[in-house]
Coordinates of C-alpha atoms and ligand atoms in Angstrom, one line a residue:
X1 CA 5.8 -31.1 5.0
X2 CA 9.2 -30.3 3.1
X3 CA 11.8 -33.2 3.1
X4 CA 14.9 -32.7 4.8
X5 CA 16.3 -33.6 1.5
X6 CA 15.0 -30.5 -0.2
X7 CA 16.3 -28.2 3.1
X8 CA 19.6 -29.7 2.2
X9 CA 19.0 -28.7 -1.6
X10 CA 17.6 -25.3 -0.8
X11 CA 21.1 -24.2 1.6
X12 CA 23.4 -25.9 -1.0
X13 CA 21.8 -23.8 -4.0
X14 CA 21.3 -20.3 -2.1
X15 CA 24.0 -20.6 0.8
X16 CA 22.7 -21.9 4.8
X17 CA 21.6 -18.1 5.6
X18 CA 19.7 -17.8 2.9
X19 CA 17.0 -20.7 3.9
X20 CA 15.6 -20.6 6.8
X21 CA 12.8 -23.6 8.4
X22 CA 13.1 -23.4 12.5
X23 CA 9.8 -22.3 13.8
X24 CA 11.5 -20.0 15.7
X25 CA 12.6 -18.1 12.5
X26 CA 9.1 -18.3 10.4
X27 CA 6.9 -17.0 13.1
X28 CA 7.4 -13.3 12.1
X29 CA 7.1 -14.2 8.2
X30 CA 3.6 -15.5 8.7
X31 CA 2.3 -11.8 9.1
X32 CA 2.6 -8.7 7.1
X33 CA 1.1 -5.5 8.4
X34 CA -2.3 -6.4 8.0
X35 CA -4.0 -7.2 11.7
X36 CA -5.0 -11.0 12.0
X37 CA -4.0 -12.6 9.5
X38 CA -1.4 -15.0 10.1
X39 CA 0.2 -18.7 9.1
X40 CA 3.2 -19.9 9.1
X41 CA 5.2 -21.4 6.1
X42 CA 7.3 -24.2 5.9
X43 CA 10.6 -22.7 4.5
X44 CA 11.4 -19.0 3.9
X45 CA 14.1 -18.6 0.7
X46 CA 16.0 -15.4 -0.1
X47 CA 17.4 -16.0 -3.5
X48 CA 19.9 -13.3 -4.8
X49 CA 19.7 -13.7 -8.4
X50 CA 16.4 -14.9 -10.6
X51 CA 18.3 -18.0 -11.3
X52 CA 18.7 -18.7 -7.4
X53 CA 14.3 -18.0 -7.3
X54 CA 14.3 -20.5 -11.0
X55 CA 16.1 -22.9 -7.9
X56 CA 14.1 -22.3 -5.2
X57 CA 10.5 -22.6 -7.3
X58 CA 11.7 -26.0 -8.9
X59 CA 12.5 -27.6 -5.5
X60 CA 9.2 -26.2 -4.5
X61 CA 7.7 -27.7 -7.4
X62 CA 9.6 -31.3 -7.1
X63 CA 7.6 -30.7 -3.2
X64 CA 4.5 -29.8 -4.1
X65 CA 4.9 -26.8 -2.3
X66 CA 2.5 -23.3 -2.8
X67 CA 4.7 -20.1 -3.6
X68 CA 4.2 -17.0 -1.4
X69 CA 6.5 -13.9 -2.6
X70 CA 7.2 -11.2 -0.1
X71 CA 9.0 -8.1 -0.2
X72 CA 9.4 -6.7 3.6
X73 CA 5.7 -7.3 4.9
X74 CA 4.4 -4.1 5.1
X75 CA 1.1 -4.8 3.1
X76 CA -1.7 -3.8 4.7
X77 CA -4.3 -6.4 2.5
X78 CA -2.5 -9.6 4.0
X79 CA -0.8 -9.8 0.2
X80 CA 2.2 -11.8 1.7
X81 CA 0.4 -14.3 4.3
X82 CA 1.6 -17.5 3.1
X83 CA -2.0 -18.9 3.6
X84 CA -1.6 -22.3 2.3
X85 CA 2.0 -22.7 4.5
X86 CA 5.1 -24.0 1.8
X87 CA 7.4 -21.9 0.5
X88 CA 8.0 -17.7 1.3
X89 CA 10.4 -16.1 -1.3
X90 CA 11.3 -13.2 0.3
X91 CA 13.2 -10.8 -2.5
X92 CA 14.4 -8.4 0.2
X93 CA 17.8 -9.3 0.0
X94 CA 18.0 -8.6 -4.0
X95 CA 18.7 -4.8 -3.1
X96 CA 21.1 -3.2 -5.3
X97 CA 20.0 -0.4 -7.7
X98 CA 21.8 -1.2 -11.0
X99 CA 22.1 1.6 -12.4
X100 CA 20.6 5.3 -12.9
X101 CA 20.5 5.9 -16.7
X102 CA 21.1 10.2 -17.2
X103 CA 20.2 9.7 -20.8
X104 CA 17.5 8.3 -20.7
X105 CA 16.2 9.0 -17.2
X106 CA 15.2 6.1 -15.8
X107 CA 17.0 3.9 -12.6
X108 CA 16.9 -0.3 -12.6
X109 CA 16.8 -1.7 -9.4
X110 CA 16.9 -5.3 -8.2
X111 CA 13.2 -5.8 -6.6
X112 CA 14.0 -6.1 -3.1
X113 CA 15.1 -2.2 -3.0
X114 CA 13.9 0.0 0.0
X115 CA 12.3 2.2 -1.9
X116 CA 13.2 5.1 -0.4
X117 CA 16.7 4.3 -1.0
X118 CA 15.7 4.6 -4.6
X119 CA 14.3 7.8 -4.3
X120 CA 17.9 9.0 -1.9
X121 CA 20.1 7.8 -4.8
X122 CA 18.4 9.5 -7.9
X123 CA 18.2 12.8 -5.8
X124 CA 22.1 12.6 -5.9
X125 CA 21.9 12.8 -9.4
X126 CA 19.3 15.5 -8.9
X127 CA 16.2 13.3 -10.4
X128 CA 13.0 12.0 -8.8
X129 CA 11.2 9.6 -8.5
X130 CA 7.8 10.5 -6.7
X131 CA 5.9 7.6 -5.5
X132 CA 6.3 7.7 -1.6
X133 CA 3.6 5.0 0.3
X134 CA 3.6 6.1 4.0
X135 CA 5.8 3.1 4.6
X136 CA 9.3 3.8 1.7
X137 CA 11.5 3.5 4.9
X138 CA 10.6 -0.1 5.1
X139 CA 8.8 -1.3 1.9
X140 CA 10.4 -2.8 -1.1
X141 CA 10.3 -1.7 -5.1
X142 CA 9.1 -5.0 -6.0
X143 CA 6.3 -4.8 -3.0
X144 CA 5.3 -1.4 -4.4
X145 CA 4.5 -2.6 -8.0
X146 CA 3.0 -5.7 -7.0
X147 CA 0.8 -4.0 -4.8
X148 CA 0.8 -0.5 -7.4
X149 CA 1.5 1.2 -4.5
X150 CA 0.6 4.7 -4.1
X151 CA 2.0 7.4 -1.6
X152 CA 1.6 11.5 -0.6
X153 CA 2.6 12.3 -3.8
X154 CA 0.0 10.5 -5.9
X155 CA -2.3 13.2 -6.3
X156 CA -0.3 15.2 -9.0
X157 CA 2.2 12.6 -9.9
X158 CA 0.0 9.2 -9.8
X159 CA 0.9 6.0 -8.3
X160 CA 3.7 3.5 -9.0
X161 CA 2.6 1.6 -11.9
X162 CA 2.6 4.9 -13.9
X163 CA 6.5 4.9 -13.5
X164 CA 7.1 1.4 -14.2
X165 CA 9.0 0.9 -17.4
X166 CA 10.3 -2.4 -17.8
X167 CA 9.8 -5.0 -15.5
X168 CA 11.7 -8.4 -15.3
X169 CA 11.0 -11.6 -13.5
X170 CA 9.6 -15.6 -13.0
X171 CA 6.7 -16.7 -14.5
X172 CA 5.3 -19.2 -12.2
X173 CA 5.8 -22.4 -14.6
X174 CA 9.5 -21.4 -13.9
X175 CA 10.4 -19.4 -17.6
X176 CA 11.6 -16.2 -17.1
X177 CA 10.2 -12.7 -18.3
X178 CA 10.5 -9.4 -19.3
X179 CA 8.5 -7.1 -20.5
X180 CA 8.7 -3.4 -21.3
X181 CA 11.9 -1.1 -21.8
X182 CA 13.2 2.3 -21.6
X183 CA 11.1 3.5 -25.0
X184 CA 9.2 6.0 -23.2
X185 CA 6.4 4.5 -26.2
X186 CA 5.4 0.9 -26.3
X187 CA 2.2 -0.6 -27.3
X188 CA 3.4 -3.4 -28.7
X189 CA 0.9 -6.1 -27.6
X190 CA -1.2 -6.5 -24.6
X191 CA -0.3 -4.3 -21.4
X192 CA 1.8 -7.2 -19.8
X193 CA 3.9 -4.7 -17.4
X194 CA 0.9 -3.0 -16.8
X195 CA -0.8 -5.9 -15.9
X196 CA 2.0 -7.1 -13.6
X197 CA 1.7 -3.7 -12.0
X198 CA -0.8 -4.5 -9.3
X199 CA -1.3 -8.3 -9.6
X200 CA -0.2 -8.8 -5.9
X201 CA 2.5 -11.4 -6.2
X202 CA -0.2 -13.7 -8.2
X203 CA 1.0 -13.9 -11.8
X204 CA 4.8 -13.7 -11.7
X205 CA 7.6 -12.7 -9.2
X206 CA 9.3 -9.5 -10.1
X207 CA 13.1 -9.7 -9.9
X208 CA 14.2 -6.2 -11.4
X209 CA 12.6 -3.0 -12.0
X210 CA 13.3 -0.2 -14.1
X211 CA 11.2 3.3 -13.1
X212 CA 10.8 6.5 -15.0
X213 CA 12.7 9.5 -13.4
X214 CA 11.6 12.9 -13.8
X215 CA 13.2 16.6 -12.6
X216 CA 12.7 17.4 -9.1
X217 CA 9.9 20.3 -8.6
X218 CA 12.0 23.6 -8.1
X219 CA 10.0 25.1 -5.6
X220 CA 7.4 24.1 -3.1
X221 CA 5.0 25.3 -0.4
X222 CA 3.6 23.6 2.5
X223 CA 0.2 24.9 3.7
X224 CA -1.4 23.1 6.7
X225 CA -5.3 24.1 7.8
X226 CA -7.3 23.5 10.7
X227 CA -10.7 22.9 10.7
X228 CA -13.8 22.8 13.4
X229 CA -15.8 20.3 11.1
X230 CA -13.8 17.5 9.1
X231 CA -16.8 17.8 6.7
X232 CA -15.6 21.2 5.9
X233 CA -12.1 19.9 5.4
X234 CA -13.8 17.3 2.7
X235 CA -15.3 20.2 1.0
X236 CA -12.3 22.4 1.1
X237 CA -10.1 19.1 -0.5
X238 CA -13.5 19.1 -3.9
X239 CA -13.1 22.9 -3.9
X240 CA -9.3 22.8 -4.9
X241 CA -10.0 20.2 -7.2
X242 CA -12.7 21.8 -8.5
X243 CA -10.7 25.1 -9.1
X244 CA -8.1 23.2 -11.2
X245 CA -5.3 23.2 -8.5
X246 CA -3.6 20.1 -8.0
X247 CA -1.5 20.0 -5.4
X248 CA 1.2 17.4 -5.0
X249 CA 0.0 16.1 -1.4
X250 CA -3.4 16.8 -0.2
X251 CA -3.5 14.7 2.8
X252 CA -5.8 14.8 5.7
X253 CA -6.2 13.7 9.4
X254 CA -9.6 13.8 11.7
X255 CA -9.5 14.3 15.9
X256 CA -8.5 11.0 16.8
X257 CA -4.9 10.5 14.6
X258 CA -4.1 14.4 15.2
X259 CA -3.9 13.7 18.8
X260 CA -2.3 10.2 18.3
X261 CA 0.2 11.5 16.0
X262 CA 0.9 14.6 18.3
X263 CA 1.1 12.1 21.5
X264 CA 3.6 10.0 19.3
X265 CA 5.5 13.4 17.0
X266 CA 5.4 15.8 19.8
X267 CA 5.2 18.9 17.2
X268 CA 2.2 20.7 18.3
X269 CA -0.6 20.0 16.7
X270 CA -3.6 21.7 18.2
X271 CA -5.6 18.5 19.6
X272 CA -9.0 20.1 19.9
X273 CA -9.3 20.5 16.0
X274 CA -11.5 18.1 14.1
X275 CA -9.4 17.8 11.2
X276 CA -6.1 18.8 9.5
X277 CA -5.3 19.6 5.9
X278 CA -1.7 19.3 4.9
X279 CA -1.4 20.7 1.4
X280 CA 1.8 21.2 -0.8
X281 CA 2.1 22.6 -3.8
X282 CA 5.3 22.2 -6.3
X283 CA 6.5 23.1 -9.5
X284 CA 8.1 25.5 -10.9
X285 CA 7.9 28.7 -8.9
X286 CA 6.1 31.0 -10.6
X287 CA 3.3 28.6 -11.1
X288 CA 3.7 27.4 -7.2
X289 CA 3.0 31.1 -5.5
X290 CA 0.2 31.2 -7.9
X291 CA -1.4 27.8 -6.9
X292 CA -0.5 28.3 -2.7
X293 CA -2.5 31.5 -3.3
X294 CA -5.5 29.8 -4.7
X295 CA -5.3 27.5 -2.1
X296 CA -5.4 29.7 0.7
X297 CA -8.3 31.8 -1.0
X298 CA -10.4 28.6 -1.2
X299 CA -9.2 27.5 2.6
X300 CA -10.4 31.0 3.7
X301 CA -14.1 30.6 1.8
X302 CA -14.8 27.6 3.5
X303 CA -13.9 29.0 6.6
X304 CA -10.8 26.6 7.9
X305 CA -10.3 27.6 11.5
X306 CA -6.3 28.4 11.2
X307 CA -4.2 28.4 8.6
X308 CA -0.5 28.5 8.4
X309 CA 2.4 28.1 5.7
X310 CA 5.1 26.0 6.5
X311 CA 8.3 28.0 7.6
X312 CA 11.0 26.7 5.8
X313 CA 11.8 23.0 3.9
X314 CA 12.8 21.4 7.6
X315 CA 9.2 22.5 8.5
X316 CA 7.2 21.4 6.0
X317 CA 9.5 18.1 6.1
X318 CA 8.6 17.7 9.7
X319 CA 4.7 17.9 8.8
X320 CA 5.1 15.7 6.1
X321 CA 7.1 13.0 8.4
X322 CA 4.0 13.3 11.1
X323 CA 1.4 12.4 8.5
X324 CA 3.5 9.4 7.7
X325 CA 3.3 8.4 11.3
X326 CA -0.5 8.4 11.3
X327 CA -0.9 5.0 11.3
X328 CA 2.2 4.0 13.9
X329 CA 1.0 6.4 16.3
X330 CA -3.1 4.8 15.9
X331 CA -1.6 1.4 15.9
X332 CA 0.2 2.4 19.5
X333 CA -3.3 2.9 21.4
X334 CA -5.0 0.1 21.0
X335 CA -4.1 -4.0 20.4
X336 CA -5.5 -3.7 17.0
X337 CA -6.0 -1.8 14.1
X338 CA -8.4 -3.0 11.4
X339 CA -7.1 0.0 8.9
X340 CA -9.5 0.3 5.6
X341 CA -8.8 1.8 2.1
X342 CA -11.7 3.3 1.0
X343 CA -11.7 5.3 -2.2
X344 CA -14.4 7.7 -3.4
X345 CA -15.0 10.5 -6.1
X346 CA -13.5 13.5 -4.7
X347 CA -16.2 15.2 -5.0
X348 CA -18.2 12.9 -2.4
X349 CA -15.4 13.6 0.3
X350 CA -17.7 15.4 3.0
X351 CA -20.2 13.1 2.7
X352 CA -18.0 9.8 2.9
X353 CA -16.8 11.9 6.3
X354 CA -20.3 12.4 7.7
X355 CA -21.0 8.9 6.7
X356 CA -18.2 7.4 8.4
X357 CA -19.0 9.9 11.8
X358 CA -22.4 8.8 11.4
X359 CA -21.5 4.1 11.4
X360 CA -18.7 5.4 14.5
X361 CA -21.6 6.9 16.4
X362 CA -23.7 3.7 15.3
X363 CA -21.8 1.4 16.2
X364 CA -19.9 2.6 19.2
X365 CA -16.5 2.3 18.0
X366 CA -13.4 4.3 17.8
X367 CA -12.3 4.9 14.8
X368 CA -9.2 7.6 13.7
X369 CA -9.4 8.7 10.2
X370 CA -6.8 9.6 7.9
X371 CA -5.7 9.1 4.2
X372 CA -4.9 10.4 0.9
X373 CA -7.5 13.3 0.8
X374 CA -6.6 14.7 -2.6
X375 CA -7.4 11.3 -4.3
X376 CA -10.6 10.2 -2.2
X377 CA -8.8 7.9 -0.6
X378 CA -8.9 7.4 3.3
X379 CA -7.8 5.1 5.6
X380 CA -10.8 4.4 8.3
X381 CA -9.0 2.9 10.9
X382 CA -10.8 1.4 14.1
X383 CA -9.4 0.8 17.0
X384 CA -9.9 -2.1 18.9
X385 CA -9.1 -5.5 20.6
X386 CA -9.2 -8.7 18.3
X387 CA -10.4 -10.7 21.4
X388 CA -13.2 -9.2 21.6
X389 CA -15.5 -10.7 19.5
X390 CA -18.6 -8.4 19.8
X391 CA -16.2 -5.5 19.3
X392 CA -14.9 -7.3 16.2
X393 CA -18.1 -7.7 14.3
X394 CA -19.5 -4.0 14.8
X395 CA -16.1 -3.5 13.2
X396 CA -16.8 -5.8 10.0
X397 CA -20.3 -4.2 9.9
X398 CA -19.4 -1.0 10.0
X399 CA -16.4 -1.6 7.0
X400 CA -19.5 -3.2 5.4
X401 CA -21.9 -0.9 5.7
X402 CA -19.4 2.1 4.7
X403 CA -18.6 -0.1 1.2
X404 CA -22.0 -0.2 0.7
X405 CA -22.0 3.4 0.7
X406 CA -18.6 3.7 -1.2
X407 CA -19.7 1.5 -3.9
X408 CA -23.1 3.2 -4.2
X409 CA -21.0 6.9 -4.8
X410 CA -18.9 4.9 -7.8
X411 CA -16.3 4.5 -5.2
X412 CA -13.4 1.3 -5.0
X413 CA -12.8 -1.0 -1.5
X414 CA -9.0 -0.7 -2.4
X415 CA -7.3 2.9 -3.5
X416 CA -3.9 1.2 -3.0
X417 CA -3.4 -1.8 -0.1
X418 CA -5.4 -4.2 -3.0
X419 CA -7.2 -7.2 -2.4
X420 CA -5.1 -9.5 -0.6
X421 CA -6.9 -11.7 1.9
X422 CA -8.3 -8.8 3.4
X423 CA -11.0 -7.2 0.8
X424 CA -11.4 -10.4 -1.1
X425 CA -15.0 -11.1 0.2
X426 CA -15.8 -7.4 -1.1
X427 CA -14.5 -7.8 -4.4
X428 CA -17.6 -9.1 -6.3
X429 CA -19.6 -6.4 -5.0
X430 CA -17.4 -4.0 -6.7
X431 CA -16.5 -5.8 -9.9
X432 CA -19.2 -7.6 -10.0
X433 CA -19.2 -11.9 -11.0
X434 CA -18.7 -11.2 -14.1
X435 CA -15.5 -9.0 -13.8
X436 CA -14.4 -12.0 -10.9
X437 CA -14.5 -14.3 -14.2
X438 CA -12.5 -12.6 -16.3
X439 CA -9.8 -12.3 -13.7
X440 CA -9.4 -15.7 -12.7
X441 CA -9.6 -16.7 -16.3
X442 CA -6.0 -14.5 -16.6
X443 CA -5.1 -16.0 -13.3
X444 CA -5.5 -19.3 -14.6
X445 CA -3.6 -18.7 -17.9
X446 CA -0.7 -17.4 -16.2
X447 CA -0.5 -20.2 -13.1
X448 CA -2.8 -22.7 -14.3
X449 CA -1.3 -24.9 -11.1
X450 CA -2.5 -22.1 -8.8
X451 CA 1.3 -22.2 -6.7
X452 CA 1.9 -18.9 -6.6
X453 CA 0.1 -16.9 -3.7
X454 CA -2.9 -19.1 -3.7
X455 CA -6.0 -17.8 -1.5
X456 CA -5.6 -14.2 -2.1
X457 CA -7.8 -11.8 -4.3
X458 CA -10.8 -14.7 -4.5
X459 CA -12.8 -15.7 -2.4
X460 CA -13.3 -19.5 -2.9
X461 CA -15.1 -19.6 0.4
X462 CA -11.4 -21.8 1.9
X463 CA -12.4 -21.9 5.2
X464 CA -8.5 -20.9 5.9
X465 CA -8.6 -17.7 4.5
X466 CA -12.3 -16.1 4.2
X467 CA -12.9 -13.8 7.0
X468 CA -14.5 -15.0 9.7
X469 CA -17.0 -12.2 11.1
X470 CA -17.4 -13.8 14.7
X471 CA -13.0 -13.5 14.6
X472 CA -12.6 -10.4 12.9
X473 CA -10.4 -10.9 9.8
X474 CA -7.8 -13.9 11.2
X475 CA -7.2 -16.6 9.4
X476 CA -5.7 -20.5 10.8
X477 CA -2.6 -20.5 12.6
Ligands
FAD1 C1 2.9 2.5 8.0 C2 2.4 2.1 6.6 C3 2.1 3.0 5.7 C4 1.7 2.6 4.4 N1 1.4 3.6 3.5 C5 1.1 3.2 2.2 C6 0.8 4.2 1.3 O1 0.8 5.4 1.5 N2 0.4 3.8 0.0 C7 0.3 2.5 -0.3 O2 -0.1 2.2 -1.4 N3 0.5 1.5 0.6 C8 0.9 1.9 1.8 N4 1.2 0.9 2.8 C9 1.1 -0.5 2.4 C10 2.4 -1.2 1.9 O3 3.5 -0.5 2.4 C11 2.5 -1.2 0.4 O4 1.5 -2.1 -0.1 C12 3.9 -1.7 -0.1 O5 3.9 -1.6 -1.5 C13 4.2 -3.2 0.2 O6 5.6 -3.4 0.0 P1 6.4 -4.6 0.7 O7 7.7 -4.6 0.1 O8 6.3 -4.5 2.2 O9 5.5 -5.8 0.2 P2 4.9 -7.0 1.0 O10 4.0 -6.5 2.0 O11 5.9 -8.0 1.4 O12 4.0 -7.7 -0.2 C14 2.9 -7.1 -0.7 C15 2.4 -7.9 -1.9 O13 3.3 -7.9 -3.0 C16 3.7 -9.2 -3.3 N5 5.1 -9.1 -3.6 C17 6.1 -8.5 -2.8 N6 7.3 -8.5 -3.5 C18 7.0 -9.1 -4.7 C19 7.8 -9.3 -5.8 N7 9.1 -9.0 -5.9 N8 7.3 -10.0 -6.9 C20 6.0 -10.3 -6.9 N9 5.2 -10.1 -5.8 C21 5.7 -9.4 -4.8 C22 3.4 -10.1 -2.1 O14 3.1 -11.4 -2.4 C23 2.1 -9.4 -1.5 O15 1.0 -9.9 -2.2 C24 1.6 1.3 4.1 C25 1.9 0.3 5.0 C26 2.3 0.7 6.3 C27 2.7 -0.4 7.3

């Protein structure tokens, strides 16, 4: 339990607002997005410079305290649960972008940036940056390259850690780092920044982040497609591929989350169709009419039910904003939503969509589809009720028995939400005991203590934090 004395330290180093330790106040920083998985800390801290964290960790340390960092809690893997209770360092309130370098096109931000905020304030300079998770209205830059988020875009403009430049932070025996810069080259050494980039708040705590900027796309075209059989949607998504097009979004929604989305959006979506495509292409414009027009010829071979283009920008910006929605508007129907990540090769797409209609039908659940088609990655989300325990474990042996499958078509159990707490029992299956070695080997060079975000990515069989099948994925209050 933390001292009063160490409170007292904590408000005199980063100001009484900045610390906060009433029950009241924690409950809501014990979750993230993820469904079930909750525990409360003992202190939340929200430092505003790296020295203020340098503060916050050494108290922590002089406690005994574990570290937990958390950006806003949108992770969807249970990243920012602070399983083992002491000390949240929320980096939410480090927001200000530094500075958006012309010459060199890159922006520095501080790590608790909204990141769509980032994206806003280089368009004013008429730069982009592209990575866009469903969540940049909420989630933070720091949150993104922890968790190497990816977005719409990722399928012709990859995921965050390929924009990642320089990264600078806390090592967890309190030394600060930095790593990286704006040479567009850098290979001196081991990949550190790289390294960083998806280690889920378990190596270091990120502090500042400087991104690679790129021109905006001069044109784009939005093509949405309808289709009677999502299988034939999964087959349009390998045709395209196949082809050579790569479209900037490729994203896809079955029944269930086109009717959700349309009961939550209102923009008239046709409910009876089995699946959605929402395609864009971008570029320069030439190249762009040339691609949509591939597109379309491929959408009309396979036989897609309707097809329209996008009227104008607000259009295709209203599509765009529904697909984002996809998992507010499932989450609104029932009490919970165990959301997946399942990734395969794109060209297994039907069949991971007749094998996840085929474990729905199986074991009578409903479940609302939607995800990043273009990159194999989908979101299998099931709808249910957390209390009910039956329903809960046809739910973990369905996710089981579709990893099985995923895994056996050279698939991943994470395309972006990572590990976490949530996927940590399916880890080894992927990577095998071997690869499980090697990691915690790095793990344990970097925090050979284990303080910072202890319980996530391995599963050491803690009783707190494996999931419990009989109680779906939730973890000790
Ligand atoms: C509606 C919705 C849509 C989403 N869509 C997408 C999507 O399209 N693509 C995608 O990839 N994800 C998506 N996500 C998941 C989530 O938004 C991302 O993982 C995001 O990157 C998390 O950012 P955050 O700031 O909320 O981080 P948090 O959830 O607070 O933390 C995530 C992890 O990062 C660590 N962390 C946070 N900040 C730092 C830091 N500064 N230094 C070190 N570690 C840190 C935490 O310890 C935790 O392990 C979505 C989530 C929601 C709710």
């Amino acid at each position: 339990m933390i001292s009063t004395t160490a409170i007292a330290h904590l408000k005199e180093k980063l100001g009484d607002p900045n610390v906060l330790h009433e029950k009241e106040d924690l409950l809501t920083l014990g979750y993230d997005s993820t469904p079930g998985v909750h525990h409360l800390p003992e202190v939340v801290v929200y430092p505003q410079t790296a020295e203020q964290v340098i503060w916050a960790m050494e108290i922590a340390h002089r406690e005994g305290l574990p570290l937990t960092p958390r950006g806003s809690g949108t992770g969807l893997s249970g990243g920012s649960v602070p399983v083992r209770g002491g000390m949240v360092i929320g980096l939410s309130r480090m927001n200000r972008i530094l500075e958006i370098d012309e010459e060199n096109l890159t922006a520095t931000a501080e790590a608790g940036v909204v990141t769509l905020d980032l994206f806003n304030a280089v368009a004013e300079k008429d730069l982009f940056y592209p990575p866009d998770p469903g969540s940049q209205k909420i989630s933070t830059l720091g949150g993104n390259v922890a968790e190497n988020a990816g977005g719409l875009r990722g399928l012709k403009y990859g995921v965050t850690r390929d924009y990642v430049m320089q990264l600078k932070g806390v090592l967890p025996d309190r030394s600060l780092f930095c790593t990286g810069g704006k040479s567009v080259k850098d290979v001196a050494g081991y990949g550190f920044k790289d390294l960083m980039s998806g280690s889920e708040g378990t190596l270091g705590l990120i502090t500042e982040v400087t991104v690679k900027l790129i021109p905006p796309p001069q044109d784009k075209r939005t093509i949405l497609a309808y289709f009677d059989d999502i299988r034939t949607a999964g087959e349009a998504v390998s045709r395209i591929i196949a082809a050579k097009i790569i479209p900037s979004t490729m994203e896809i929604m079955d029944q269930a989350t086109i009717n959700c989305v349309e009961d939550y959006v209102k923009i008239g979506l046709p409910r009876r169709m089995a699946a959605l495509l929402l395609i864009e292409v971008d570029g320069h414009p030439a190249p762009v009419a040339e691609e949509a027009d591939g597109v379309r010829a491929i959408l009309e071979q396979v036989k897609a039910a309707e097809i329209h283009v996008a009227r104008d920008a607000a259009h295709a910006a209203d599509l765009a904003a529904a697909r984002r929605t996809a998992l507010s508007a499932l989450a609104r129907v029932s009490s919970t939503t165990l959301l997946e990540d399942a990734t395969v090769p794109r060209s297994r797409l039907a069949e991971t969509f007749g094998e996840i209609e085929r474990l729905t039908q199986k074991y009578g659940l409903k479940v609302g589809t939607f995800g990043h088609a273009g990159d194999g990655n989908l979101h299998p989300t099931v709808l249910c009720d957390e209390r009910d325990h039956d329903e809960m474990k046809r739910a973990h042996d369905f996710y089981n028995e579709l990893y099985e499958q995923v895994l056996a078509w050279g698939g991943t159990v994470s395309g972006e939400h990572g590990i976490g707490l949530a996927k940590k029992a399916y880890l080894a299956r992927q990577i095998g005991e071997g690869g499980v070695q090697v990691m915690k080997r790095i793990k344990q060079a970097f925090d050979p203590e284990g303080i910072l975000n202890p319980g996530k990515i391995f599963d050491e069989g803690d009783p707190c934090t494996v999931p419990h099948v009989e109680e779906g994925f939730r973890v000790s209050h």
